[in-house]
mmCIF file of C-alpha atoms and ligand atoms in Angstrom:
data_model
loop_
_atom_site.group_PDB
_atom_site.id
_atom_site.type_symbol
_atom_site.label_atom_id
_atom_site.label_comp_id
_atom_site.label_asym_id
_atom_site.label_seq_id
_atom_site.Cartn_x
_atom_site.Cartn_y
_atom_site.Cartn_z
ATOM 1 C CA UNK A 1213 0.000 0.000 0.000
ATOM 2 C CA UNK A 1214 1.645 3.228 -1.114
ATOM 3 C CA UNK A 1215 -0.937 6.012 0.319
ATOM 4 C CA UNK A 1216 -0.128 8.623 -1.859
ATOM 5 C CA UNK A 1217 -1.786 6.823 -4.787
ATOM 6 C CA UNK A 1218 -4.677 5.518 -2.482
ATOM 7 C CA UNK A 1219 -8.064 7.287 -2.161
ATOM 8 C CA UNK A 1220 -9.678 6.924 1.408
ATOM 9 C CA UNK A 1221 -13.156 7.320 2.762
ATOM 10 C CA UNK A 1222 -13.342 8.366 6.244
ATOM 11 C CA UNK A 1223 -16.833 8.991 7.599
ATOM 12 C CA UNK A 1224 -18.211 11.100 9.992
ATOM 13 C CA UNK A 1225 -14.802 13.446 10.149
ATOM 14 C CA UNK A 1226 -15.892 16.908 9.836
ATOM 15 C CA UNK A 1227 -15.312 16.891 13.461
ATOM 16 C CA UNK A 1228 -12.835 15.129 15.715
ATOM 17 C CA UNK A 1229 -11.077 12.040 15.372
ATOM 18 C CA UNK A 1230 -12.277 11.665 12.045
ATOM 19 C CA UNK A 1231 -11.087 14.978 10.866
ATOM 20 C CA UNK A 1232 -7.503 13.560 12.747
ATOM 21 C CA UNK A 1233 -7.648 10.575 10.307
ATOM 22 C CA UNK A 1234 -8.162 12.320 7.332
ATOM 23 C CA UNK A 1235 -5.454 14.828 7.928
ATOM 24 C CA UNK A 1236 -3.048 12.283 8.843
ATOM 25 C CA UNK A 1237 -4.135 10.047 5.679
ATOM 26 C CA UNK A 1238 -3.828 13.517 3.886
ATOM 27 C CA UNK A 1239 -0.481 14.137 4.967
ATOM 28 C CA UNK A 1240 0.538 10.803 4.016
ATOM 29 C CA UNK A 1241 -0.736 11.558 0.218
ATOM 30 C CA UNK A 1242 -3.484 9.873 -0.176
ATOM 31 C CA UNK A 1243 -7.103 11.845 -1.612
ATOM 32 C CA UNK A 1244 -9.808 12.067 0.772
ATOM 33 C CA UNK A 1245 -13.479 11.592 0.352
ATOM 34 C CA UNK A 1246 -14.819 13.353 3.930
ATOM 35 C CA UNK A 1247 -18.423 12.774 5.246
ATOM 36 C CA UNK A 1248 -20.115 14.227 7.836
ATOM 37 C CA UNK A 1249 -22.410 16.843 9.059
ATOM 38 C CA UNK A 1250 -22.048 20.459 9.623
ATOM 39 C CA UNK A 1251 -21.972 24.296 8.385
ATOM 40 C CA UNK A 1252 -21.883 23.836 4.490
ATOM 41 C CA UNK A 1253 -19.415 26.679 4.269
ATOM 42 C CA UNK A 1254 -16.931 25.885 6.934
ATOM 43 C CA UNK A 1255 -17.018 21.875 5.383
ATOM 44 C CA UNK A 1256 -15.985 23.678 2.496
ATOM 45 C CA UNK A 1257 -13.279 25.871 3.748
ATOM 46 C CA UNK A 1258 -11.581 22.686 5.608
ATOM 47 C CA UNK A 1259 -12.097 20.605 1.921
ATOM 48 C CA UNK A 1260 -10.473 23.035 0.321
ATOM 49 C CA UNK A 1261 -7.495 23.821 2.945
ATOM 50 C CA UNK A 1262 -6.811 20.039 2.933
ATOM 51 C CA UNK A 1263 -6.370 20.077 -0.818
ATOM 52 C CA UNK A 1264 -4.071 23.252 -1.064
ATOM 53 C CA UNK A 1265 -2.220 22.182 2.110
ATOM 54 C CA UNK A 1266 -1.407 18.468 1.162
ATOM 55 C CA UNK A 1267 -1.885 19.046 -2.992
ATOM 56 C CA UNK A 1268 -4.191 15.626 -2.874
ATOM 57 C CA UNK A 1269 -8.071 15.417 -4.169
ATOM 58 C CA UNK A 1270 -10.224 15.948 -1.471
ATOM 59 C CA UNK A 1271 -14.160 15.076 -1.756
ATOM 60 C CA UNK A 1272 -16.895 15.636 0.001
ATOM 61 C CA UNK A 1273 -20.321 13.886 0.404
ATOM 62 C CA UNK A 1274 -22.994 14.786 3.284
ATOM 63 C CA UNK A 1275 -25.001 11.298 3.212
ATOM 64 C CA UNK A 1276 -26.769 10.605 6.245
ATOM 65 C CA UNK A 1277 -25.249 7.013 7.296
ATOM 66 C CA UNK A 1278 -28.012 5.822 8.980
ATOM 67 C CA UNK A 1279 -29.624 4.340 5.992
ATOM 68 C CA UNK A 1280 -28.216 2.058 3.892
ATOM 69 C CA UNK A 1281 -28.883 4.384 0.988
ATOM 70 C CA UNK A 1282 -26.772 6.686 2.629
ATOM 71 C CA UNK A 1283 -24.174 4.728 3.135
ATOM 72 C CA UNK A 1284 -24.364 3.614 -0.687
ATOM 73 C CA UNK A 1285 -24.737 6.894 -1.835
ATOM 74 C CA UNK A 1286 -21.012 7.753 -0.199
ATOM 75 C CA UNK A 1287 -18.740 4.844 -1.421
ATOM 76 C CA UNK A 1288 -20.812 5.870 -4.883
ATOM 77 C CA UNK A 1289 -19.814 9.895 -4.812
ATOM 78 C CA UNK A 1290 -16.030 8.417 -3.429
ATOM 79 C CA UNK A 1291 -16.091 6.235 -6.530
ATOM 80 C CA UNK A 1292 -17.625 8.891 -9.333
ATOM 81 C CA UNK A 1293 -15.563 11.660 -7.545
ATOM 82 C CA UNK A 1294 -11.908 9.884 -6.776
ATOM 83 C CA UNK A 1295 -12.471 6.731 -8.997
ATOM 84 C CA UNK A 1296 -12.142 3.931 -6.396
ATOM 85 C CA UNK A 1297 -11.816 3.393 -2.641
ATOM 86 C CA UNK A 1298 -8.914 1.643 -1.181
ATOM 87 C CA UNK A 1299 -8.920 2.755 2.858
ATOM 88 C CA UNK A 1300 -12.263 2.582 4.431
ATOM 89 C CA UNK A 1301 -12.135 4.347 7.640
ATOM 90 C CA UNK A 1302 -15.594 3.907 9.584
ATOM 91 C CA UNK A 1303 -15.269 6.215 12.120
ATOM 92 C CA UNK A 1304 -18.880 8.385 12.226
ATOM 93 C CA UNK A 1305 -20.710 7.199 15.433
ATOM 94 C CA UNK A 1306 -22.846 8.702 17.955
ATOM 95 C CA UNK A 1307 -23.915 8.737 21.539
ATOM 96 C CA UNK A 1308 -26.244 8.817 24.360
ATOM 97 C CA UNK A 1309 -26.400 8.135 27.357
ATOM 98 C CA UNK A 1310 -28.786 6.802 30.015
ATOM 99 C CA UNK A 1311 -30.005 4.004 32.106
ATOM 100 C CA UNK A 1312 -31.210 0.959 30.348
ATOM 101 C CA UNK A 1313 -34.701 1.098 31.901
ATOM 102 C CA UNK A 1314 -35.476 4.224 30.472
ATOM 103 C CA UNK A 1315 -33.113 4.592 27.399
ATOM 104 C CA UNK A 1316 -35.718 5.598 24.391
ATOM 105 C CA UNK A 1317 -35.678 2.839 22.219
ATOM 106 C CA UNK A 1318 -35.277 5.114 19.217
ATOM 107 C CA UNK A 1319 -31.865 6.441 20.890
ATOM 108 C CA UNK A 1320 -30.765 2.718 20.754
ATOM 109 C CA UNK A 1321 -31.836 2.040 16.851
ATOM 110 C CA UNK A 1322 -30.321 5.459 15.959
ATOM 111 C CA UNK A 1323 -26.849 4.297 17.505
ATOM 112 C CA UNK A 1324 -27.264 0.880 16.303
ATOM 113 C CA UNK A 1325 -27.750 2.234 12.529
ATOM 114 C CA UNK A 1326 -25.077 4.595 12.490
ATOM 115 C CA UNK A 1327 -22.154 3.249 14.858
ATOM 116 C CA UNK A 1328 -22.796 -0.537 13.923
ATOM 117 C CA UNK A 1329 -25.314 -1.113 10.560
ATOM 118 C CA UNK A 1330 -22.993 1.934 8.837
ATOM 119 C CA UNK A 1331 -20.215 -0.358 9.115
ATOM 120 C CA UNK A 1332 -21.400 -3.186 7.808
ATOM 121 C CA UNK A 1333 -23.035 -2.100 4.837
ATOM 122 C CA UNK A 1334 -19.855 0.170 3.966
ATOM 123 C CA UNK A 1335 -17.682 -2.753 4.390
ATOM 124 C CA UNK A 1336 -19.877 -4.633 2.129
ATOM 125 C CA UNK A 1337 -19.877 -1.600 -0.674
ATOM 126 C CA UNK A 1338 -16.317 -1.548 -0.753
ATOM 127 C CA UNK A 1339 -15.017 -4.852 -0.481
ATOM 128 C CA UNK A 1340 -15.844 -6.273 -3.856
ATOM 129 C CA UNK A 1341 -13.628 -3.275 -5.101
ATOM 130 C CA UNK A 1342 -10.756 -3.931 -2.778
ATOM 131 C CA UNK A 1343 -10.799 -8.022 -3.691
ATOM 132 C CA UNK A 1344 -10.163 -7.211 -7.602
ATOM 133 C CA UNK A 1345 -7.955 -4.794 -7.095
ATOM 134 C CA UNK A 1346 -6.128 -7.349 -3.672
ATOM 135 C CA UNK A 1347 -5.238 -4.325 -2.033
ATOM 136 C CA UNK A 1348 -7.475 -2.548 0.684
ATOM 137 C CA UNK A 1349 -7.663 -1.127 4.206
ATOM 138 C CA UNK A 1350 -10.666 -1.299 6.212
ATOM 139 C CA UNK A 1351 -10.080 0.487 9.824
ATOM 140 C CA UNK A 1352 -13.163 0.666 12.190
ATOM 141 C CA UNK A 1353 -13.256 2.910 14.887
ATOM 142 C CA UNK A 1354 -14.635 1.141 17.866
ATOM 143 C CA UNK A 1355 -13.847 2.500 21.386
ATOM 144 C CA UNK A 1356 -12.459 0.933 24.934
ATOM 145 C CA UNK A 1357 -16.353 0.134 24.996
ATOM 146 C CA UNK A 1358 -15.815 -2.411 22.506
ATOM 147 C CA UNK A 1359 -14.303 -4.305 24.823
ATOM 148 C CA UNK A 1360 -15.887 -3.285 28.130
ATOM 149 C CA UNK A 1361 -18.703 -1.582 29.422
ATOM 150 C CA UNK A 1362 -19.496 1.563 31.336
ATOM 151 C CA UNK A 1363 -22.731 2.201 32.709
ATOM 152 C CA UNK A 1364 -24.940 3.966 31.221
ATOM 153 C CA UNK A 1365 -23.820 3.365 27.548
ATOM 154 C CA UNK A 1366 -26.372 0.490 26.192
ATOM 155 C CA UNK A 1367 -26.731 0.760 22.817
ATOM 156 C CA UNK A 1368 -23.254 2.844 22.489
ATOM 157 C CA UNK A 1369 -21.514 -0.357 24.407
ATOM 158 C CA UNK A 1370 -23.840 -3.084 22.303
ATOM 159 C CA UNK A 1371 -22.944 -1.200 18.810
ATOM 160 C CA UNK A 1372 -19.297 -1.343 19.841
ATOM 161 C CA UNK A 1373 -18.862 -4.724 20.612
ATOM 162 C CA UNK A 1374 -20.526 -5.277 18.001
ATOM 163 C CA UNK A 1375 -17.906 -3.632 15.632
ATOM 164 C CA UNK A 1376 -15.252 -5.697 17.038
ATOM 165 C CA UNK A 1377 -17.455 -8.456 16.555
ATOM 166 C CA UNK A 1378 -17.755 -7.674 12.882
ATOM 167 C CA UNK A 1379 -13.987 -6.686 12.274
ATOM 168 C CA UNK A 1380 -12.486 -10.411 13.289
ATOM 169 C CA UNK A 1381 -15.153 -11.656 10.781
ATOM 170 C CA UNK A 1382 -13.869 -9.376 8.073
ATOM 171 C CA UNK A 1383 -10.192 -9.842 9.171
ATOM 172 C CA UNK A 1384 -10.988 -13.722 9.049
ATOM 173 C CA UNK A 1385 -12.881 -13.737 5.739
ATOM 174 C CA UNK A 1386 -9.930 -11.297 4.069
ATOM 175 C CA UNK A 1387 -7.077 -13.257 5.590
ATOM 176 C CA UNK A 1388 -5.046 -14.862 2.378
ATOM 177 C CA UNK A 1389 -5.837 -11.374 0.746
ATOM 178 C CA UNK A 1390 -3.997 -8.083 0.397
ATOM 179 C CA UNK A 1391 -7.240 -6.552 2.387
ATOM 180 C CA UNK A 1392 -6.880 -6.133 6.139
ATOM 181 C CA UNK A 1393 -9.132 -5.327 8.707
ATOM 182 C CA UNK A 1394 -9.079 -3.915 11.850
ATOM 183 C CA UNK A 1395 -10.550 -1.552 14.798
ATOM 184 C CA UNK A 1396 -9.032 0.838 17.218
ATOM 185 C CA UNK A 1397 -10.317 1.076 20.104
ATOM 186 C CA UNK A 1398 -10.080 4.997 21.663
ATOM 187 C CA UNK A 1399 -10.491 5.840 25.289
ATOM 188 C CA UNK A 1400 -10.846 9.375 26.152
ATOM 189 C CA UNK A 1401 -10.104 11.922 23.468
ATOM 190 C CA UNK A 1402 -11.248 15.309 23.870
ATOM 191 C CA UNK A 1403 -13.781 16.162 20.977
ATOM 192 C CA UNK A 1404 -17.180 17.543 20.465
ATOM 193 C CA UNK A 1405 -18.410 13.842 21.679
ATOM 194 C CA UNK A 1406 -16.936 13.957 24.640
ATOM 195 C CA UNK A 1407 -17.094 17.527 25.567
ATOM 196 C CA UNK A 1408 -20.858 17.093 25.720
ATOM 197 C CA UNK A 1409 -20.824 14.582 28.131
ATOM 198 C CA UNK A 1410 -18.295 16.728 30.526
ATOM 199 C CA UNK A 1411 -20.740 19.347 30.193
ATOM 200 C CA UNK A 1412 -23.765 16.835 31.289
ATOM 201 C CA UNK A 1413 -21.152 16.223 34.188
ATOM 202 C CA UNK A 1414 -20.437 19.603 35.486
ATOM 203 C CA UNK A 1415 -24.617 20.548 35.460
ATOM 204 C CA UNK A 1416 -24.804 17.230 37.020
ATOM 205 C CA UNK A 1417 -22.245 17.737 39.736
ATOM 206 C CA UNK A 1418 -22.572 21.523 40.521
ATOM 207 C CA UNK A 1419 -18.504 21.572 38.960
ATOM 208 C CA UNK A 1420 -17.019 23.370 36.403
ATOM 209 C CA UNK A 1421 -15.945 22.144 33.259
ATOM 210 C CA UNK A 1422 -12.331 21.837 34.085
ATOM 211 C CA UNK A 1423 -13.395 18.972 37.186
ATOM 212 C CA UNK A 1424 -15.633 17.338 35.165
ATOM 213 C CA UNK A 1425 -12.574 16.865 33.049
ATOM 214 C CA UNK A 1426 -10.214 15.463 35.455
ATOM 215 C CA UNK A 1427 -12.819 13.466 37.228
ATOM 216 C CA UNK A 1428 -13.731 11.840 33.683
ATOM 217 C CA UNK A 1429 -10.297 11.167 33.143
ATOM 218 C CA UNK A 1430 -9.729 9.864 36.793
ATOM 219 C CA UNK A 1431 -12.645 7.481 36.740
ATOM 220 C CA UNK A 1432 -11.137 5.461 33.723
ATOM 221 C CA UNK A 1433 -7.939 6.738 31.933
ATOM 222 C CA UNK A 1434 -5.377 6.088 34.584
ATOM 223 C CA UNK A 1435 -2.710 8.230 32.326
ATOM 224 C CA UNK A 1436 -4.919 11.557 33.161
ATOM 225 C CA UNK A 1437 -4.656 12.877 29.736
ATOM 226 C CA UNK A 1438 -6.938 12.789 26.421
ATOM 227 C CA UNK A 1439 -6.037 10.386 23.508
ATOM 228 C CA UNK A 1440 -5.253 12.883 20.422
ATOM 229 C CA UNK A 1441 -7.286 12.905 17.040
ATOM 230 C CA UNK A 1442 -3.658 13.242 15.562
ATOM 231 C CA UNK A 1443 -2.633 10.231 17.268
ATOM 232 C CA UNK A 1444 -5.642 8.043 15.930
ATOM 233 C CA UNK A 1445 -4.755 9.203 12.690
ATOM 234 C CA UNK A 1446 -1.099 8.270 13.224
ATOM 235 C CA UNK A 1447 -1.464 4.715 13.724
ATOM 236 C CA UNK A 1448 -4.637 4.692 11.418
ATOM 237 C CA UNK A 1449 -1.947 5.550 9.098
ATOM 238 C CA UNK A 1450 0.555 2.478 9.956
ATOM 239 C CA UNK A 1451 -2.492 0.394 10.022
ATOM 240 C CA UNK A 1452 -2.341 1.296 6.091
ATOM 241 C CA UNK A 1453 1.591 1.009 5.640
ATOM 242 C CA UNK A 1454 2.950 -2.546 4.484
ATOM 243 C CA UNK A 1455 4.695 -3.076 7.956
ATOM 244 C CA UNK A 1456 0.922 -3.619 9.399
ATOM 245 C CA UNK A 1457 0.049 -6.204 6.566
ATOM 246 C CA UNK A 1458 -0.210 -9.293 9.338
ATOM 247 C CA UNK A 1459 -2.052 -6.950 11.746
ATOM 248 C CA UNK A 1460 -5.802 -8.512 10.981
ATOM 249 C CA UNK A 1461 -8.615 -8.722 13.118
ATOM 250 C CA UNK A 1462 -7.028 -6.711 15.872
ATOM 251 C CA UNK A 1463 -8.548 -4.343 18.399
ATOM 252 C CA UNK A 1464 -5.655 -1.610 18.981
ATOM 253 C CA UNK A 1465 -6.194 0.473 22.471
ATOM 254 C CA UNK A 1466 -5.480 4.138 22.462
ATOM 255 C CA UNK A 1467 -6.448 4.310 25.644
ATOM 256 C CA UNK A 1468 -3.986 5.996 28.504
ATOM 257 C CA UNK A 1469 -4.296 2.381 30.182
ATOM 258 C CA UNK A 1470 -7.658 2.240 31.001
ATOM 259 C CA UNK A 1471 -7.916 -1.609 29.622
ATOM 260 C CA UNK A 1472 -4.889 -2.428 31.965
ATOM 261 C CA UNK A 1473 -6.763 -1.950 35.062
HETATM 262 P P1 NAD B 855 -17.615 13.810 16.930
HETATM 263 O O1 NAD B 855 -19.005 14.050 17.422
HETATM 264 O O2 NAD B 855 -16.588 14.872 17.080
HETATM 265 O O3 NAD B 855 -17.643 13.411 15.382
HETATM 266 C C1 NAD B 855 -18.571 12.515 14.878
HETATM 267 C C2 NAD B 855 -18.604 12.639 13.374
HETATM 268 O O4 NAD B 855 -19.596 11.755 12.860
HETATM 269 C C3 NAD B 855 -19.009 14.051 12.886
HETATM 270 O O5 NAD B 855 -18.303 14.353 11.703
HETATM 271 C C4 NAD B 855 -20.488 13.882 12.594
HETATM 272 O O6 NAD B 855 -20.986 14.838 11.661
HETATM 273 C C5 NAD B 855 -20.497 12.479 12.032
HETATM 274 N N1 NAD B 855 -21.812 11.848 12.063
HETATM 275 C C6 NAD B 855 -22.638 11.659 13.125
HETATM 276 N N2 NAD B 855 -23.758 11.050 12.731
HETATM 277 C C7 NAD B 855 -23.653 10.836 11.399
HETATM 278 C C8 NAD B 855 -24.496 10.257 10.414
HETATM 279 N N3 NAD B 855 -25.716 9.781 10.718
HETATM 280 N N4 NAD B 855 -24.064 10.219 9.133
HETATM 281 C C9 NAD B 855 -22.846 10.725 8.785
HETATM 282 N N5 NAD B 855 -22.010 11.284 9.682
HETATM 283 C C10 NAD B 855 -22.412 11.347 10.962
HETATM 284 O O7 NAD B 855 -17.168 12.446 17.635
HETATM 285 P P2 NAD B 855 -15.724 11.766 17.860
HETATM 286 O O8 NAD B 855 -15.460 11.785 19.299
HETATM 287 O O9 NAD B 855 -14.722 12.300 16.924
HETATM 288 O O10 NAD B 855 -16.098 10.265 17.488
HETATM 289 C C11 NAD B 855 -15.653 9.632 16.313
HETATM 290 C C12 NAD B 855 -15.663 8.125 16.534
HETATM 291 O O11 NAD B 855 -14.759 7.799 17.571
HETATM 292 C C13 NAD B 855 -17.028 7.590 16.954
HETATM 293 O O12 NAD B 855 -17.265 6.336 16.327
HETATM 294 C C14 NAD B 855 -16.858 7.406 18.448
HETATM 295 O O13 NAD B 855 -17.710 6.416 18.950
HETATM 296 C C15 NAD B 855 -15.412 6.982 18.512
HETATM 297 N N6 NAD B 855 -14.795 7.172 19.821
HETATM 298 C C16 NAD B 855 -14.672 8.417 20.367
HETATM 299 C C17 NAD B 855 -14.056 8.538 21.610
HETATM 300 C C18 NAD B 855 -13.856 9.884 22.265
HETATM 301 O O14 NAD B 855 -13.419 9.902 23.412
HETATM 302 N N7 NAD B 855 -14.102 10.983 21.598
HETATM 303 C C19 NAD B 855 -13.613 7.412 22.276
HETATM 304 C C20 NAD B 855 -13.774 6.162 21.698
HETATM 305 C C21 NAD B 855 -14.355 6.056 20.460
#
């Protein structure tokens, strides 16, 4: 895999880690379909920066991934626009939180559709494409809550595991091919995401934003500091370099530790 002839998808990053990926997948040389929401104009401003900065194509479609359709309608516009799609990074998800009893069922098909049916029905537009060709990436997002649970997190936990789930299967089903597959699992980075939920926390608590922060980080990420978007992208980027080639079906931590404990 030589990124700088490779054309990547990465949904969901006109925001956060997602916007880290394509960056870092920019910076490496490869052209960039983006996907997300967001202010039409600023989308465009950061499209267009990312092409002048890094002299690669850089797309970008709006689909909503919680349809199939959607998710269709993206791998076709990456396609049309950039010609083929050899890095899938599914990295749009969402969030809520709330106890199981009372979390609204639509909450949990909303975060089912996006952060687990998105990923499976991208997988399945690309990978025909990436089997011809033998050459393909497919990096899934998942989180620390892929592999355990916090409280509170149903359908965001569920969706997550489920990810991981679906990655080995992938990994397994790709494994004499040049297509790998394979999820990294984030704790705590500091993005739009997260900074909702330290704002829940300090109305919550009577704190300000600044203790919600360190308490968040002191509950579960024993290193006391937030994962980086740019450091998701990094590896996200090794994940795609030939030295990663036997990494399949793995579930990387980012984490600060908070799977050691
Ligand atoms: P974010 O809210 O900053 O970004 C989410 C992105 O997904 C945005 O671009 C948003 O527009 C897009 N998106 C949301 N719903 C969409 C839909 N229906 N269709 C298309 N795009 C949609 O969040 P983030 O923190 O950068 O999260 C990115 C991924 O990382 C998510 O899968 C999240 O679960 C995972 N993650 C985040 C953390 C963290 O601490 N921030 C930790 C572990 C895992």
């Amino acid at each position: 895999m030589q990124l700088d002839s490779c054309v990547a998808v990465v949904t969901g990053s006109t925001s956060g880690i997602g916007l880290g990926i394509a960056r870092a997948l920019a910076t490496a040389g490869a052209d960039i379909m983006l996907n997300g929401f967001g202010e039409a104009a600023e989308i465009d401003a950061l499209r267009a920066g990312l092409e002048a900065e890094h002299h690669v194509r850089v797309g970008f479609d709006g689909s909503d991934l919680s349809t199939r359709a959607g998710v269709e309608a993206l791998v076709a516009a990456a396609v049309r626009d950039l010609g083929r799609v050899d890095v899938l990074v599914n990295n749009a998800g969402i969030q809520y939180t709330g106890p199981v009893q009372s979390f609204p069922a639509e909450r949990w098909d909303a975060i089912l559709a996006v952060n687990l049916s998105a990923v499976f029905h991208a997988t399945q537009a690309v990978l025909p494409g990436m089997l011809e060709r033998n050459q393909g990436r497919i990096i899934n997002v998942a989180s620390v809550h892929g592999l355990v649970a916090s409280a509170h997190k149903a359908a965001y936990v569920a969706a997550k595991h489920g990810v991981i789930g679906l990655t080995k299967v992938v990994a397994l089903e790709t494994a004499i091919t040049g297509v790998t597959c394979n999820a990294i699992c984030p704790g705590w980075v500091l993005t739009p995401l997260v900074q909702r939920q330290i704002d829940d926390l300090a109305t919550r608590a009577g704190i300000t934003a600044d203790a919600a922060q360190q308490q968040l980080l002191g509950e579960k990420q024993p290193s006391l500091e937030f994962a980086t978007p740019d450091q998701i992208g990094a590896l996200t980027v090794f994940l795609c370099s030939d030295a990663a080639s036997q990494i399949r079906g793995a579930a990387l931590p980012v984490d600060g530790a908070w799977l050691a404990q």
